[in-house]
PDB file of C-alpha atoms in Angstrom:
ATOM      1  CA  MET P 122     -56.725  21.185   6.597  1.00 58.00           C
ATOM      2  CA  LYS P 123     -56.524  24.641   8.426  1.00 63.00           C
ATOM      3  CA  GLU P 124     -59.827  23.788  10.525  1.00 66.00           C
ATOM      4  CA  SER P 125     -59.131  20.222  11.282  1.00 71.00           C
ATOM      5  CA  LEU P 126     -55.422  22.158  12.635  1.00 87.00           C
ATOM      6  CA  GLU P 127     -57.523  24.430  15.506  1.00 91.00           C
ATOM      7  CA  ARG P 128     -58.732  22.402  17.893  1.00 94.00           C
ATOM      8  CA  ILE P 129     -54.822  20.844  17.847  1.00 96.00           C
ATOM      9  CA  HIS P 130     -53.559  24.566  17.889  1.00 96.00           C
ATOM     10  CA  GLU P 131     -55.028  25.067  20.604  1.00 96.00           C
ATOM     11  CA  ILE P 132     -54.407  22.309  23.121  1.00 97.00           C
ATOM     12  CA  VAL P 133     -50.108  23.105  22.471  1.00 98.00           C
ATOM     13  CA  LEU P 134     -50.205  26.781  23.053  1.00 98.00           C
ATOM     14  CA  SER P 135     -52.800  25.862  26.173  1.00 98.00           C
ATOM     15  CA  GLN P 136     -50.251  22.722  27.109  1.00 98.00           C
ATOM     16  CA  VAL P 137     -46.663  25.243  26.723  1.00 98.00           C
ATOM     17  CA  PRO P 138     -47.330  27.353  30.575  1.00 98.00           C
ATOM     18  CA  ARG P 139     -47.706  23.827  32.016  1.00 98.00           C
ATOM     19  CA  VAL P 140     -43.941  22.532  30.566  1.00 98.00           C
ATOM     20  CA  LEU P 141     -42.791  25.733  31.634  1.00 98.00           C
ATOM     21  CA  GLY P 142     -43.940  24.995  35.162  1.00 98.00           C
ATOM     22  CA  LEU P 143     -42.544  22.092  35.811  1.00 98.00           C
ATOM     23  CA  GLY P 144     -38.830  23.387  34.946  1.00 98.00           C
ATOM     24  CA  ASP P 145     -36.287  24.878  37.056  1.00 98.00           C
ATOM     25  CA  ARG P 146     -35.580  28.122  35.035  1.00 98.00           C
ATOM     26  CA  ASP P 147     -33.858  29.920  37.584  1.00 98.00           C
ATOM     27  CA  PRO P 148     -29.656  30.059  36.014  1.00 98.00           C
ATOM     28  CA  SER P 149     -28.495  30.526  39.522  1.00 98.00           C
ATOM     29  CA  SER P 150     -29.891  27.063  40.665  1.00 98.00           C
ATOM     30  CA  GLU P 151     -27.501  23.475  40.892  1.00 98.00           C
ATOM     31  CA  THR P 152     -31.109  21.936  39.061  1.00 98.00           C
ATOM     32  CA  PHE P 153     -31.215  24.937  36.578  1.00 98.00           C
ATOM     33  CA  GLY P 154     -32.693  23.154  33.338  1.00 98.00           C
ATOM     34  CA  CYS P 155     -34.116  19.953  35.210  1.00 98.00           C
ATOM     35  CA  PHE P 156     -38.130  19.705  34.245  1.00 98.00           C
ATOM     36  CA  ASP P 157     -38.670  16.738  37.285  1.00 98.00           C
ATOM     37  CA  ARG P 158     -40.166  19.696  39.041  1.00 98.00           C
ATOM     38  CA  GLY P 159     -40.596  16.490  42.091  1.00 98.00           C
ATOM     39  CA  TYR P 160     -37.358  16.604  42.782  1.00 98.00           C
ATOM     40  CA  TRP P 161     -36.290  20.115  42.153  1.00 98.00           C
ATOM     41  CA  HIS P 162     -39.154  22.025  44.156  1.00 98.00           C
ATOM     42  CA  TYR P 163     -41.074  19.683  46.256  1.00 97.00           C
ATOM     43  CA  LYS P 164     -37.947  17.151  46.720  1.00 97.00           C
ATOM     44  CA  SER P 165     -40.236  14.530  47.381  1.00 97.00           C
ATOM     45  CA  ILE P 166     -38.274  11.635  45.292  1.00 96.00           C
ATOM     46  CA  ASP P 167     -34.699  11.607  45.688  1.00 96.00           C
ATOM     47  CA  PHE P 168     -33.585  11.616  41.637  1.00 97.00           C
ATOM     48  CA  PRO P 169     -35.058  13.232  38.491  1.00 98.00           C
ATOM     49  CA  ASN P 170     -37.013  11.471  36.467  1.00 98.00           C
ATOM     50  CA  THR P 171     -34.871  11.881  33.267  1.00 98.00           C
ATOM     51  CA  ARG P 172     -38.306  11.444  30.625  1.00 98.00           C
ATOM     52  CA  TYR P 173     -39.345  15.236  31.804  1.00 98.00           C
ATOM     53  CA  GLN P 174     -35.864  16.357  29.710  1.00 98.00           C
ATOM     54  CA  GLU P 175     -37.663  15.456  26.744  1.00 98.00           C
ATOM     55  CA  ALA P 176     -39.144  19.385  27.170  1.00 98.00           C
ATOM     56  CA  CYS P 177     -35.950  20.584  25.697  1.00 98.00           C
ATOM     57  CA  TRP P 178     -37.345  19.567  21.759  1.00 98.00           C
ATOM     58  CA  LEU P 179     -40.795  20.972  22.642  1.00 98.00           C
ATOM     59  CA  LEU P 180     -39.073  24.160  23.756  1.00 98.00           C
ATOM     60  CA  ALA P 181     -36.599  24.028  20.492  1.00 98.00           C
ATOM     61  CA  LEU P 182     -39.960  23.528  18.221  1.00 98.00           C
ATOM     62  CA  LEU P 183     -41.529  26.383  20.103  1.00 98.00           C
ATOM     63  CA  TYR P 184     -38.563  28.946  19.384  1.00 98.00           C
ATOM     64  CA  GLN P 185     -38.270  27.826  15.471  1.00 97.00           C
ATOM     65  CA  GLY P 186     -41.635  27.456  14.905  1.00 96.00           C
ATOM     66  CA  ASN P 187     -43.041  31.167  13.640  1.00 95.00           C
ATOM     67  CA  PHE P 188     -47.006  30.326  13.544  1.00 94.00           C
ATOM     68  CA  ASP P 189     -49.881  32.402  15.195  1.00 93.00           C
ATOM     69  CA  GLY P 190     -50.227  32.462  18.902  1.00 96.00           C
ATOM     70  CA  ASN P 191     -46.338  31.497  19.131  1.00 97.00           C
ATOM     71  CA  ILE P 192     -45.185  34.206  21.704  1.00 98.00           C
ATOM     72  CA  TYR P 193     -41.950  31.869  22.367  1.00 98.00           C
ATOM     73  CA  TYR P 194     -40.690  32.022  18.604  1.00 98.00           C
ATOM     74  CA  GLN P 195     -37.065  33.383  18.774  1.00 98.00           C
ATOM     75  CA  ASN P 196     -37.134  34.479  22.373  1.00 98.00           C
ATOM     76  CA  GLY P 197     -33.824  34.083  23.783  1.00 98.00           C
ATOM     77  CA  GLN P 198     -34.943  32.584  26.935  1.00 98.00           C
ATOM     78  CA  VAL P 199     -36.604  30.067  25.341  1.00 98.00           C
ATOM     79  CA  LYS P 200     -33.574  28.864  23.969  1.00 98.00           C
ATOM     80  CA  GLN P 201     -31.945  28.785  26.994  1.00 98.00           C
ATOM     81  CA  TRP P 202     -34.349  27.314  28.742  1.00 98.00           C
ATOM     82  CA  ALA P 203     -33.695  24.481  25.967  1.00 98.00           C
ATOM     83  CA  GLU P 204     -30.245  24.183  26.098  1.00 98.00           C
ATOM     84  CA  ALA P 205     -30.324  24.063  29.748  1.00 98.00           C
ATOM     85  CA  ALA P 206     -32.799  21.087  29.727  1.00 99.00           C
ATOM     86  CA  ILE P 207     -30.400  19.265  27.349  1.00 99.00           C
ATOM     87  CA  GLU P 208     -27.408  19.961  29.651  1.00 98.00           C
ATOM     88  CA  PHE P 209     -29.126  19.034  32.769  1.00 98.00           C
ATOM     89  CA  TRP P 210     -29.942  15.575  30.629  1.00 98.00           C
ATOM     90  CA  ILE P 211     -26.542  15.004  29.589  1.00 98.00           C
ATOM     91  CA  SER P 212     -25.297  15.759  33.638  1.00 98.00           C
ATOM     92  CA  ARG P 213     -27.396  13.040  34.690  1.00 98.00           C
ATOM     93  CA  ARG P 214     -26.572  10.172  32.908  1.00 98.00           C
ATOM     94  CA  HIS P 215     -24.767   6.888  34.498  1.00 98.00           C
ATOM     95  CA  ARG P 216     -20.807   6.677  32.990  1.00 98.00           C
ATOM     96  CA  ASP P 217     -21.792   4.107  30.676  1.00 98.00           C
ATOM     97  CA  GLY P 218     -24.069   6.882  29.285  1.00 98.00           C
ATOM     98  CA  SER P 219     -28.071   4.973  30.505  1.00 98.00           C
ATOM     99  CA  VAL P 220     -30.527   7.240  32.151  1.00 98.00           C
ATOM    100  CA  ASP P 221     -33.104   7.003  34.700  1.00 98.00           C
ATOM    101  CA  GLU P 222     -36.933   7.019  34.619  1.00 98.00           C
ATOM    102  CA  ALA P 223     -38.611   4.766  37.695  1.00 96.00           C
ATOM    103  CA  TYR P 224     -36.398   4.377  40.216  1.00 97.00           C
ATOM    104  CA  PRO P 225     -32.913   5.242  40.843  1.00 97.00           C
ATOM    105  CA  ASN P 226     -29.763   2.829  38.845  1.00 97.00           C
ATOM    106  CA  GLU P 227     -32.306   1.858  36.601  1.00 98.00           C
ATOM    107  CA  ARG P 228     -30.104   2.144  33.306  1.00 98.00           C
ATOM    108  CA  GLY P 229     -33.407   1.978  31.461  1.00 98.00           C
ATOM    109  CA  PHE P 230     -33.691   1.108  27.848  1.00 98.00           C
ATOM    110  CA  CYS P 231     -37.047   3.321  27.437  1.00 98.00           C
ATOM    111  CA  ALA P 232     -36.069   6.316  28.815  1.00 98.00           C
ATOM    112  CA  THR P 233     -32.679   6.762  27.496  1.00 98.00           C
ATOM    113  CA  ALA P 234     -33.957   5.572  23.793  1.00 99.00           C
ATOM    114  CA  PHE P 235     -36.454   8.260  23.707  1.00 98.00           C
ATOM    115  CA  THR P 236     -34.807  10.887  25.822  1.00 98.00           C
ATOM    116  CA  CYS P 237     -31.427  10.582  23.516  1.00 99.00           C
ATOM    117  CA  TRP P 238     -33.918  11.797  20.874  1.00 99.00           C
ATOM    118  CA  ALA P 239     -35.287  14.551  22.194  1.00 99.00           C
ATOM    119  CA  VAL P 240     -32.410  15.469  22.815  1.00 98.00           C
ATOM    120  CA  THR P 241     -30.540  14.957  19.771  1.00 98.00           C
ATOM    121  CA  GLU P 242     -33.577  16.044  17.784  1.00 98.00           C
ATOM    122  CA  ALA P 243     -33.541  19.796  19.696  1.00 98.00           C
ATOM    123  CA  MET P 244     -29.748  19.531  19.383  1.00 98.00           C
ATOM    124  CA  LEU P 245     -30.195  19.117  15.516  1.00 98.00           C
ATOM    125  CA  LEU P 246     -32.969  22.354  15.819  1.00 98.00           C
ATOM    126  CA  LEU P 247     -30.996  24.567  17.587  1.00 98.00           C
ATOM    127  CA  ARG P 248     -27.470  23.897  15.380  1.00 97.00           C
ATOM    128  CA  ARG P 249     -25.721  22.262  17.827  1.00 97.00           C
ATOM    129  CA  SER P 250     -22.286  21.144  16.859  1.00 95.00           C
ATOM    130  CA  ASP P 251     -21.008  19.432  20.090  1.00 97.00           C
ATOM    131  CA  GLY P 252     -22.588  16.100  19.459  1.00 97.00           C
ATOM    132  CA  GLU P 253     -19.723  14.361  20.983  1.00 97.00           C
ATOM    133  CA  ARG P 254     -20.897  14.827  23.819  1.00 98.00           C
ATOM    134  CA  LEU P 255     -23.544  12.417  23.881  1.00 98.00           C
ATOM    135  CA  GLU P 256     -21.122   9.662  22.647  1.00 97.00           C
ATOM    136  CA  LYS P 257     -21.553   7.624  25.407  1.00 98.00           C
ATOM    137  CA  THR P 258     -24.915   7.471  25.411  1.00 98.00           C
ATOM    138  CA  GLY P 259     -24.938   6.463  21.945  1.00 98.00           C
ATOM    139  CA  LYS P 260     -22.678   3.294  22.364  1.00 98.00           C
ATOM    140  CA  TRP P 261     -24.601   2.205  25.106  1.00 98.00           C
ATOM    141  CA  LEU P 262     -27.800   2.112  22.649  1.00 98.00           C
ATOM    142  CA  MET P 263     -25.344   0.374  20.330  1.00 98.00           C
ATOM    143  CA  ARG P 264     -24.699  -2.275  22.334  1.00 98.00           C
ATOM    144  CA  HIS P 265     -28.382  -2.935  23.649  1.00 98.00           C
ATOM    145  CA  ASN P 266     -32.156  -4.226  22.576  1.00 98.00           C
ATOM    146  CA  ASN P 267     -35.658  -4.463  23.572  1.00 98.00           C
ATOM    147  CA  PRO P 268     -37.028  -6.258  20.778  1.00 97.00           C
ATOM    148  CA  ASP P 269     -40.187  -7.089  22.788  1.00 98.00           C
ATOM    149  CA  VAL P 270     -41.121  -3.711  23.051  1.00 98.00           C
ATOM    150  CA  SER P 271     -40.978  -2.007  18.991  1.00 98.00           C
ATOM    151  CA  ASN P 272     -41.947   1.654  20.085  1.00 98.00           C
ATOM    152  CA  GLN P 273     -38.526   2.214  21.897  1.00 98.00           C
ATOM    153  CA  MET P 274     -36.710   0.374  19.226  1.00 98.00           C
ATOM    154  CA  ALA P 275     -37.499   2.556  16.913  1.00 99.00           C
ATOM    155  CA  ALA P 276     -36.688   5.213  19.099  1.00 99.00           C
ATOM    156  CA  ALA P 277     -33.421   4.059  19.555  1.00 99.00           C
ATOM    157  CA  ALA P 278     -33.036   3.902  15.858  1.00 98.00           C
ATOM    158  CA  CYS P 279     -33.765   7.782  15.320  1.00 98.00           C
ATOM    159  CA  ALA P 280     -31.797   8.408  18.680  1.00 99.00           C
ATOM    160  CA  LEU P 281     -28.633   7.384  17.126  1.00 98.00           C
ATOM    161  CA  LEU P 282     -29.765   8.398  13.457  1.00 98.00           C
ATOM    162  CA  ASN P 283     -29.638  12.074  14.821  1.00 98.00           C
ATOM    163  CA  LEU P 284     -26.204  11.187  15.963  1.00 98.00           C
ATOM    164  CA  TYR P 285     -24.943  10.621  13.116  1.00 98.00           C
ATOM    165  CA  HIS P 286     -26.264  13.421  11.220  1.00 98.00           C
ATOM    166  CA  LEU P 287     -24.741  15.755  14.411  1.00 98.00           C
ATOM    167  CA  THR P 288     -21.328  13.567  14.502  1.00 98.00           C
ATOM    168  CA  SER P 289     -20.739  12.564  10.960  1.00 98.00           C
ATOM    169  CA  ASN P 290     -20.404   9.190  12.921  1.00 98.00           C
ATOM    170  CA  THR P 291     -20.771   6.168  10.335  1.00 98.00           C
ATOM    171  CA  PRO P 292     -20.804   3.401  13.026  1.00 98.00           C
ATOM    172  CA  TYR P 293     -24.223   5.486  14.643  1.00 98.00           C
ATOM    173  CA  LEU P 294     -25.496   5.610  11.332  1.00 98.00           C
ATOM    174  CA  ARG P 295     -25.126   1.090  10.911  1.00 98.00           C
ATOM    175  CA  ALA P 296     -26.124   0.977  14.389  1.00 98.00           C
ATOM    176  CA  SER P 297     -29.207   3.075  13.616  1.00 98.00           C
ATOM    177  CA  GLU P 298     -29.825   0.517  10.006  1.00 98.00           C
ATOM    178  CA  GLU P 299     -29.419  -2.039  12.125  1.00 98.00           C
ATOM    179  CA  LYS P 300     -32.274  -1.721  14.600  1.00 98.00           C
ATOM    180  CA  LEU P 301     -34.239  -0.480  11.851  1.00 98.00           C
ATOM    181  CA  SER P 302     -33.683  -3.571  10.287  1.00 98.00           C
ATOM    182  CA  ARG P 303     -34.456  -5.732  13.189  1.00 98.00           C
ATOM    183  CA  LEU P 304     -37.773  -3.816  13.714  1.00 98.00           C
ATOM    184  CA  LEU P 305     -39.778  -3.938  10.574  1.00 98.00           C
ATOM    185  CA  SER P 306     -38.362  -7.885  10.059  1.00 98.00           C
ATOM    186  CA  SER P 307     -40.590  -8.246  13.200  1.00 98.00           C
ATOM    187  CA  GLN P 308     -43.667  -6.426  11.905  1.00 98.00           C
ATOM    188  CA  GLU P 309     -46.662  -8.502  11.292  1.00 98.00           C
ATOM    189  CA  SER P 310     -48.389  -9.322   7.780  1.00 98.00           C
ATOM    190  CA  SER P 311     -51.540  -7.367   9.142  1.00 98.00           C
ATOM    191  CA  GLY P 312     -49.262  -4.718   9.509  1.00 98.00           C
ATOM    192  CA  TYR P 313     -48.452  -3.483  13.701  1.00 98.00           C
ATOM    193  CA  PHE P 314     -45.086  -3.779  14.948  1.00 98.00           C
ATOM    194  CA  PRO P 315     -45.553  -6.156  18.382  1.00 98.00           C
ATOM    195  CA  GLU P 316     -45.439  -4.861  21.799  1.00 98.00           C
ATOM    196  CA  TYR P 317     -45.026  -7.243  24.222  1.00 98.00           C
ATOM    197  CA  GLY P 318     -46.207 -10.008  21.937  1.00 97.00           C
ATOM    198  CA  GLY P 319     -49.151  -8.390  20.562  1.00 98.00           C
ATOM    199  CA  ALA P 320     -50.676  -5.731  18.289  1.00 98.00           C
ATOM    200  CA  ASP P 321     -51.353  -1.500  20.239  1.00 98.00           C
ATOM    201  CA  VAL P 322     -53.192   0.546  17.795  1.00 98.00           C
ATOM    202  CA  GLY P 323     -51.507   3.584  20.621  1.00 98.00           C
ATOM    203  CA  TYR P 324     -48.285   2.856  20.561  1.00 98.00           C
ATOM    204  CA  LEU P 325     -48.258   2.271  16.664  1.00 98.00           C
ATOM    205  CA  SER P 326     -49.673   5.612  15.738  1.00 98.00           C
ATOM    206  CA  LEU P 327     -46.270   6.798  17.990  1.00 98.00           C
ATOM    207  CA  ILE P 328     -44.091   4.581  16.031  1.00 98.00           C
ATOM    208  CA  VAL P 329     -45.631   5.870  12.769  1.00 98.00           C
ATOM    209  CA  GLY P 330     -44.603   9.325  14.149  1.00 98.00           C
ATOM    210  CA  CYS P 331     -41.326   7.837  15.094  1.00 98.00           C
ATOM    211  CA  LEU P 332     -40.566   6.038  11.819  1.00 98.00           C
ATOM    212  CA  ALA P 333     -42.155   9.380   9.590  1.00 98.00           C
ATOM    213  CA  HIS P 334     -38.660  11.032  11.023  1.00 98.00           C
ATOM    214  CA  TYR P 335     -36.298   8.487  10.316  1.00 98.00           C
ATOM    215  CA  TRP P 336     -38.028   8.151   7.077  1.00 98.00           C
ATOM    216  CA  LYS P 337     -37.534  12.318   6.018  1.00 96.00           C
ATOM    217  CA  ARG P 338     -33.557  12.127   6.626  1.00 97.00           C
ATOM    218  CA  THR P 339     -33.265   8.536   4.407  1.00 98.00           C
ATOM    219  CA  LYS P 340     -35.971   7.842   1.784  1.00 97.00           C
ATOM    220  CA  ASP P 341     -35.698   4.542   2.164  1.00 97.00           C
ATOM    221  CA  PRO P 342     -38.261   2.281   0.275  1.00 97.00           C
ATOM    222  CA  VAL P 343     -38.179  -0.676   2.002  1.00 98.00           C
ATOM    223  CA  LEU P 344     -38.995   1.418   4.928  1.00 98.00           C
ATOM    224  CA  LEU P 345     -41.688   3.037   3.079  1.00 98.00           C
ATOM    225  CA  GLU P 346     -43.657   0.397   2.203  1.00 98.00           C
ATOM    226  CA  SER P 347     -43.739  -1.284   5.698  1.00 98.00           C
ATOM    227  CA  LEU P 348     -44.958   2.010   6.697  1.00 98.00           C
ATOM    228  CA  LYS P 349     -47.947   1.659   4.075  1.00 98.00           C
ATOM    229  CA  ARG P 350     -48.835  -1.772   6.131  1.00 98.00           C
ATOM    230  CA  ALA P 351     -48.616   0.175   9.372  1.00 98.00           C
ATOM    231  CA  LEU P 352     -51.476   2.435   8.296  1.00 98.00           C
ATOM    232  CA  GLY P 353     -53.986   0.121   6.830  1.00 98.00           C
ATOM    233  CA  PHE P 354     -54.070  -1.529  10.221  1.00 98.00           C
ATOM    234  CA  LEU P 355     -54.269   1.064  12.001  1.00 98.00           C
ATOM    235  CA  GLU P 356     -56.963   2.798   9.465  1.00 98.00           C
ATOM    236  CA  GLU P 357     -58.700  -0.477   9.477  1.00 98.00           C
ATOM    237  CA  ARG P 358     -59.029  -0.007  13.578  1.00 98.00           C
ATOM    238  CA  ILE P 359     -59.695   3.650  14.036  1.00 98.00           C
ATOM    239  CA  ASP P 360     -63.161   4.904  13.593  1.00 98.00           C
ATOM    240  CA  GLU P 361     -64.395   8.105  12.195  1.00 97.00           C
ATOM    241  CA  LYS P 362     -63.646  10.333  15.647  1.00 97.00           C
ATOM    242  CA  GLY P 363     -60.306   8.682  16.639  1.00 98.00           C
ATOM    243  CA  HIS P 364     -61.483   6.039  19.176  1.00 98.00           C
ATOM    244  CA  TYR P 365     -61.208   1.903  18.589  1.00 98.00           C
ATOM    245  CA  ASP P 366     -61.003  -0.961  21.660  1.00 97.00           C
ATOM    246  CA  HIS P 367     -58.436  -0.630  23.518  1.00 97.00           C
ATOM    247  CA  HIS P 368     -59.400  -2.613  25.735  1.00 97.00           C
ATOM    248  CA  ARG P 369     -58.296  -5.586  22.843  1.00 97.00           C
ATOM    249  CA  MET P 370     -54.832  -3.964  22.921  1.00 98.00           C
ATOM    250  CA  SER P 371     -51.784  -5.425  24.120  1.00 98.00           C
ATOM    251  CA  ARG P 372     -51.052  -2.463  26.246  1.00 98.00           C
ATOM    252  CA  LYS P 373     -54.636  -1.418  26.678  1.00 97.00           C
ATOM    253  CA  THR P 374     -53.435   2.209  25.681  1.00 97.00           C
ATOM    254  CA  GLN P 375     -56.367   5.181  24.554  1.00 96.00           C
ATOM    255  CA  PHE P 376     -53.916   7.796  22.893  1.00 97.00           C
ATOM    256  CA  LEU P 377     -53.880   8.320  19.347  1.00 98.00           C
ATOM    257  CA  TYR P 378     -50.176  10.043  18.213  1.00 98.00           C
ATOM    258  CA  SER P 379     -50.939  12.875  15.226  1.00 98.00           C
ATOM    259  CA  TYR P 380     -48.097  13.808  13.732  1.00 98.00           C
ATOM    260  CA  GLY P 381     -47.534  10.067  11.482  1.00 98.00           C
ATOM    261  CA  VAL P 382     -50.671  10.021  10.533  1.00 97.00           C
ATOM    262  CA  ALA P 383     -51.039  13.408   8.917  1.00 96.00           C
ATOM    263  CA  PHE P 384     -47.627  13.182   7.366  1.00 96.00           C
ATOM    264  CA  PHE P 385     -48.141  10.594   4.749  1.00 96.00           C
ATOM    265  CA  GLY P 386     -51.722  11.839   4.468  1.00 94.00           C
ATOM    266  CA  SER P 387     -53.716   9.622   6.198  1.00 97.00           C
ATOM    267  CA  PRO P 388     -57.564   9.524   7.100  1.00 97.00           C
ATOM    268  CA  VAL P 389     -57.122   8.958  10.558  1.00 98.00           C
ATOM    269  CA  PHE P 390     -55.791  12.384  11.003  1.00 97.00           C
ATOM    270  CA  GLU P 391     -59.102  13.454  10.235  1.00 95.00           C
ATOM    271  CA  ARG P 392     -60.663  11.207  12.380  1.00 97.00           C
ATOM    272  CA  ILE P 393     -58.048  12.294  15.104  1.00 97.00           C
ATOM    273  CA  CYS P 394     -58.872  15.743  14.611  1.00 96.00           C
ATOM    274  CA  ARG P 395     -63.062  15.057  14.666  1.00 96.00           C
ATOM    275  CA  GLY P 396     -62.687  13.152  17.796  1.00 97.00           C
ATOM    276  CA  LEU P 397     -60.989  16.421  19.717  1.00 96.00           C
ATOM    277  CA  GLU P 398     -63.603  18.826  17.718  1.00 95.00           C
ATOM    278  CA  GLU P 399     -65.944  16.961  20.162  1.00 95.00           C
ATOM    279  CA  GLY P 400     -63.807  16.584  22.893  1.00 95.00           C
ATOM    280  CA  THR P 401     -64.373  13.099  23.021  1.00 96.00           C
ATOM    281  CA  LEU P 402     -60.898  11.994  22.181  1.00 97.00           C
ATOM    282  CA  LEU P 403     -58.253  11.444  25.004  1.00 97.00           C
ATOM    283  CA  ASN P 404     -55.580  14.138  24.569  1.00 98.00           C
ATOM    284  CA  PRO P 405     -52.691  16.052  26.744  1.00 98.00           C
ATOM    285  CA  VAL P 406     -54.793  17.919  28.499  1.00 98.00           C
ATOM    286  CA  TRP P 407     -56.136  15.169  30.198  1.00 97.00           C
ATOM    287  CA  LEU P 408     -53.192  13.340  30.891  1.00 97.00           C
ATOM    288  CA  ASP P 409     -50.606  13.223  33.860  1.00 96.00           C
ATOM    289  CA  ASP P 410     -47.366  15.739  33.572  1.00 96.00           C
ATOM    290  CA  ARG P 411     -45.410  12.378  32.912  1.00 93.00           C
ATOM    291  CA  TYR P 412     -46.972  11.733  29.820  1.00 96.00           C
ATOM    292  CA  PHE P 413     -48.530  15.016  28.392  1.00 98.00           C
ATOM    293  CA  MET P 414     -45.197  16.241  26.958  1.00 98.00           C
ATOM    294  CA  PRO P 415     -44.688  14.037  24.017  1.00 98.00           C
ATOM    295  CA  LEU P 416     -48.590  13.850  23.203  1.00 98.00           C
ATOM    296  CA  THR P 417     -47.712  17.751  22.980  1.00 98.00           C
ATOM    297  CA  THR P 418     -44.558  18.227  21.026  1.00 98.00           C
ATOM    298  CA  ASP P 419     -45.995  15.487  18.722  1.00 98.00           C
ATOM    299  CA  TYR P 420     -49.419  18.069  18.231  1.00 98.00           C
ATOM    300  CA  LEU P 421     -46.853  21.056  17.742  1.00 98.00           C
ATOM    301  CA  GLU P 422     -44.852  18.825  15.027  1.00 97.00           C
ATOM    302  CA  THR P 423     -48.235  18.442  13.652  1.00 97.00           C
ATOM    303  CA  VAL P 424     -48.998  21.942  13.668  1.00 96.00           C
ATOM    304  CA  LEU P 425     -45.537  23.357  12.133  1.00 95.00           C
ATOM    305  CA  TRP P 426     -45.747  20.574   9.051  1.00 93.00           C
ATOM    306  CA  ALA P 427     -49.293  21.561   7.731  1.00 90.00           C
ATOM    307  CA  LEU P 428     -47.381  25.211   8.041  1.00 87.00           C
ATOM    308  CA  SER P 429     -44.021  24.431   6.410  1.00 77.00           C
ATOM    309  CA  GLU P 430     -43.343  21.031   5.777  1.00 58.00           C
ATOM    310  CA  ARG P 431     -46.234  19.888   3.846  1.00 56.00           C
ATOM    311  CA  HIS P 432     -45.420  20.100   0.126  1.00 45.00           C
ATOM    312  CA  ALA P 433     -41.514  19.182   0.915  1.00 46.00           C
ATOM    313  CA  VAL P 434     -42.939  15.439   1.937  1.00 49.00           C
ATOM    314  CA  GLY P 435     -45.685  15.338  -1.434  1.00 46.00           C
ATOM    315  CA  ALA P 436     -43.716  12.262  -2.498  1.00 41.00           C
ATOM    316  CA  ALA P 437     -44.406  10.592   0.232  1.00 50.00           C
ATOM    317  CA  VAL P 438     -47.870  11.582   0.366  1.00 50.00           C
ATOM    318  CA  GLU P 439     -48.349  10.800  -2.732  1.00 54.00           C
ATOM    319  CA  SER P 440     -46.954   7.727  -3.214  1.00 46.00           C
ATOM    320  CA  TYR P 441     -48.977   6.322   0.132  1.00 50.00           C
ATOM    321  CA  GLU P 442     -51.766   7.326  -1.707  1.00 51.00           C
ATOM    322  CA  SER P 443     -51.581   5.306  -4.265  1.00 48.00           C
ATOM    323  CA  LYS P 444     -50.916   1.964  -2.840  1.00 47.00           C
ATOM    324  CA  GLU P 445     -52.659  -0.751  -3.836  1.00 45.00           C
TER     325      GLU P 445
END
């Protein structure tokens, strides 16, 4: 396991300066905490893409994670930047709590779900007690769905579950359970969750990682059975070096997220590591500014899981490995 993680560890640390370079880290700036450099620095666009604010989660993980080479551990500036990223996201929401990604007044389900998930993860890590400030975003997510895109539904379920843990507001818990139930009911018999009507291995790996968070906080046995089927689908289609036929995927993705498959002890994790070691597998270093950050966060979670969480999830791994 240690050898397998070395390349992932190396990639994570190589990308942190890139993340920091995207952020406005000047406390005196009006855009302090914005991580869309095209907006705050180059002024090439007139609105910020809020997906860049997911940097708050990565920074919170770096602040809390004690591992070799992490010079950001318990660094007060890193915490300040994570907090600033959260605050900028809060300030850029619409009155209804939704946010924009691709164009002004978009009010996108994808951006609102994923950024709220990231922000709430960061707030939990930083032990913040002001989750009620996200109330209008929680209510917006409760009212909206995008069942054609399963990864977005998974992110929304996680965001709402986190809001419940931040606020103890039970309607958030019920809403997260409803979204999860709707997602699980859409799962095909072969194990995948549909992305625009078809299977997509890349997004399925993201969903597995997302729902691993949900399972950690709920220990839902129905969810675990569903994840077993999803893992089986991945294992049948990903080769020994982490590759798959992306041309046949509904969304033509070529990436793989590692946290979920590592968390549940799937052999897919070792396959990803082989591909990374040989330099043939798409990874955050190869991705543009918009897409490298969530994959880097996933890699960092994988490193931290291996260091501190592995024994805590032994029951899940044992359950998964004993599947018929």
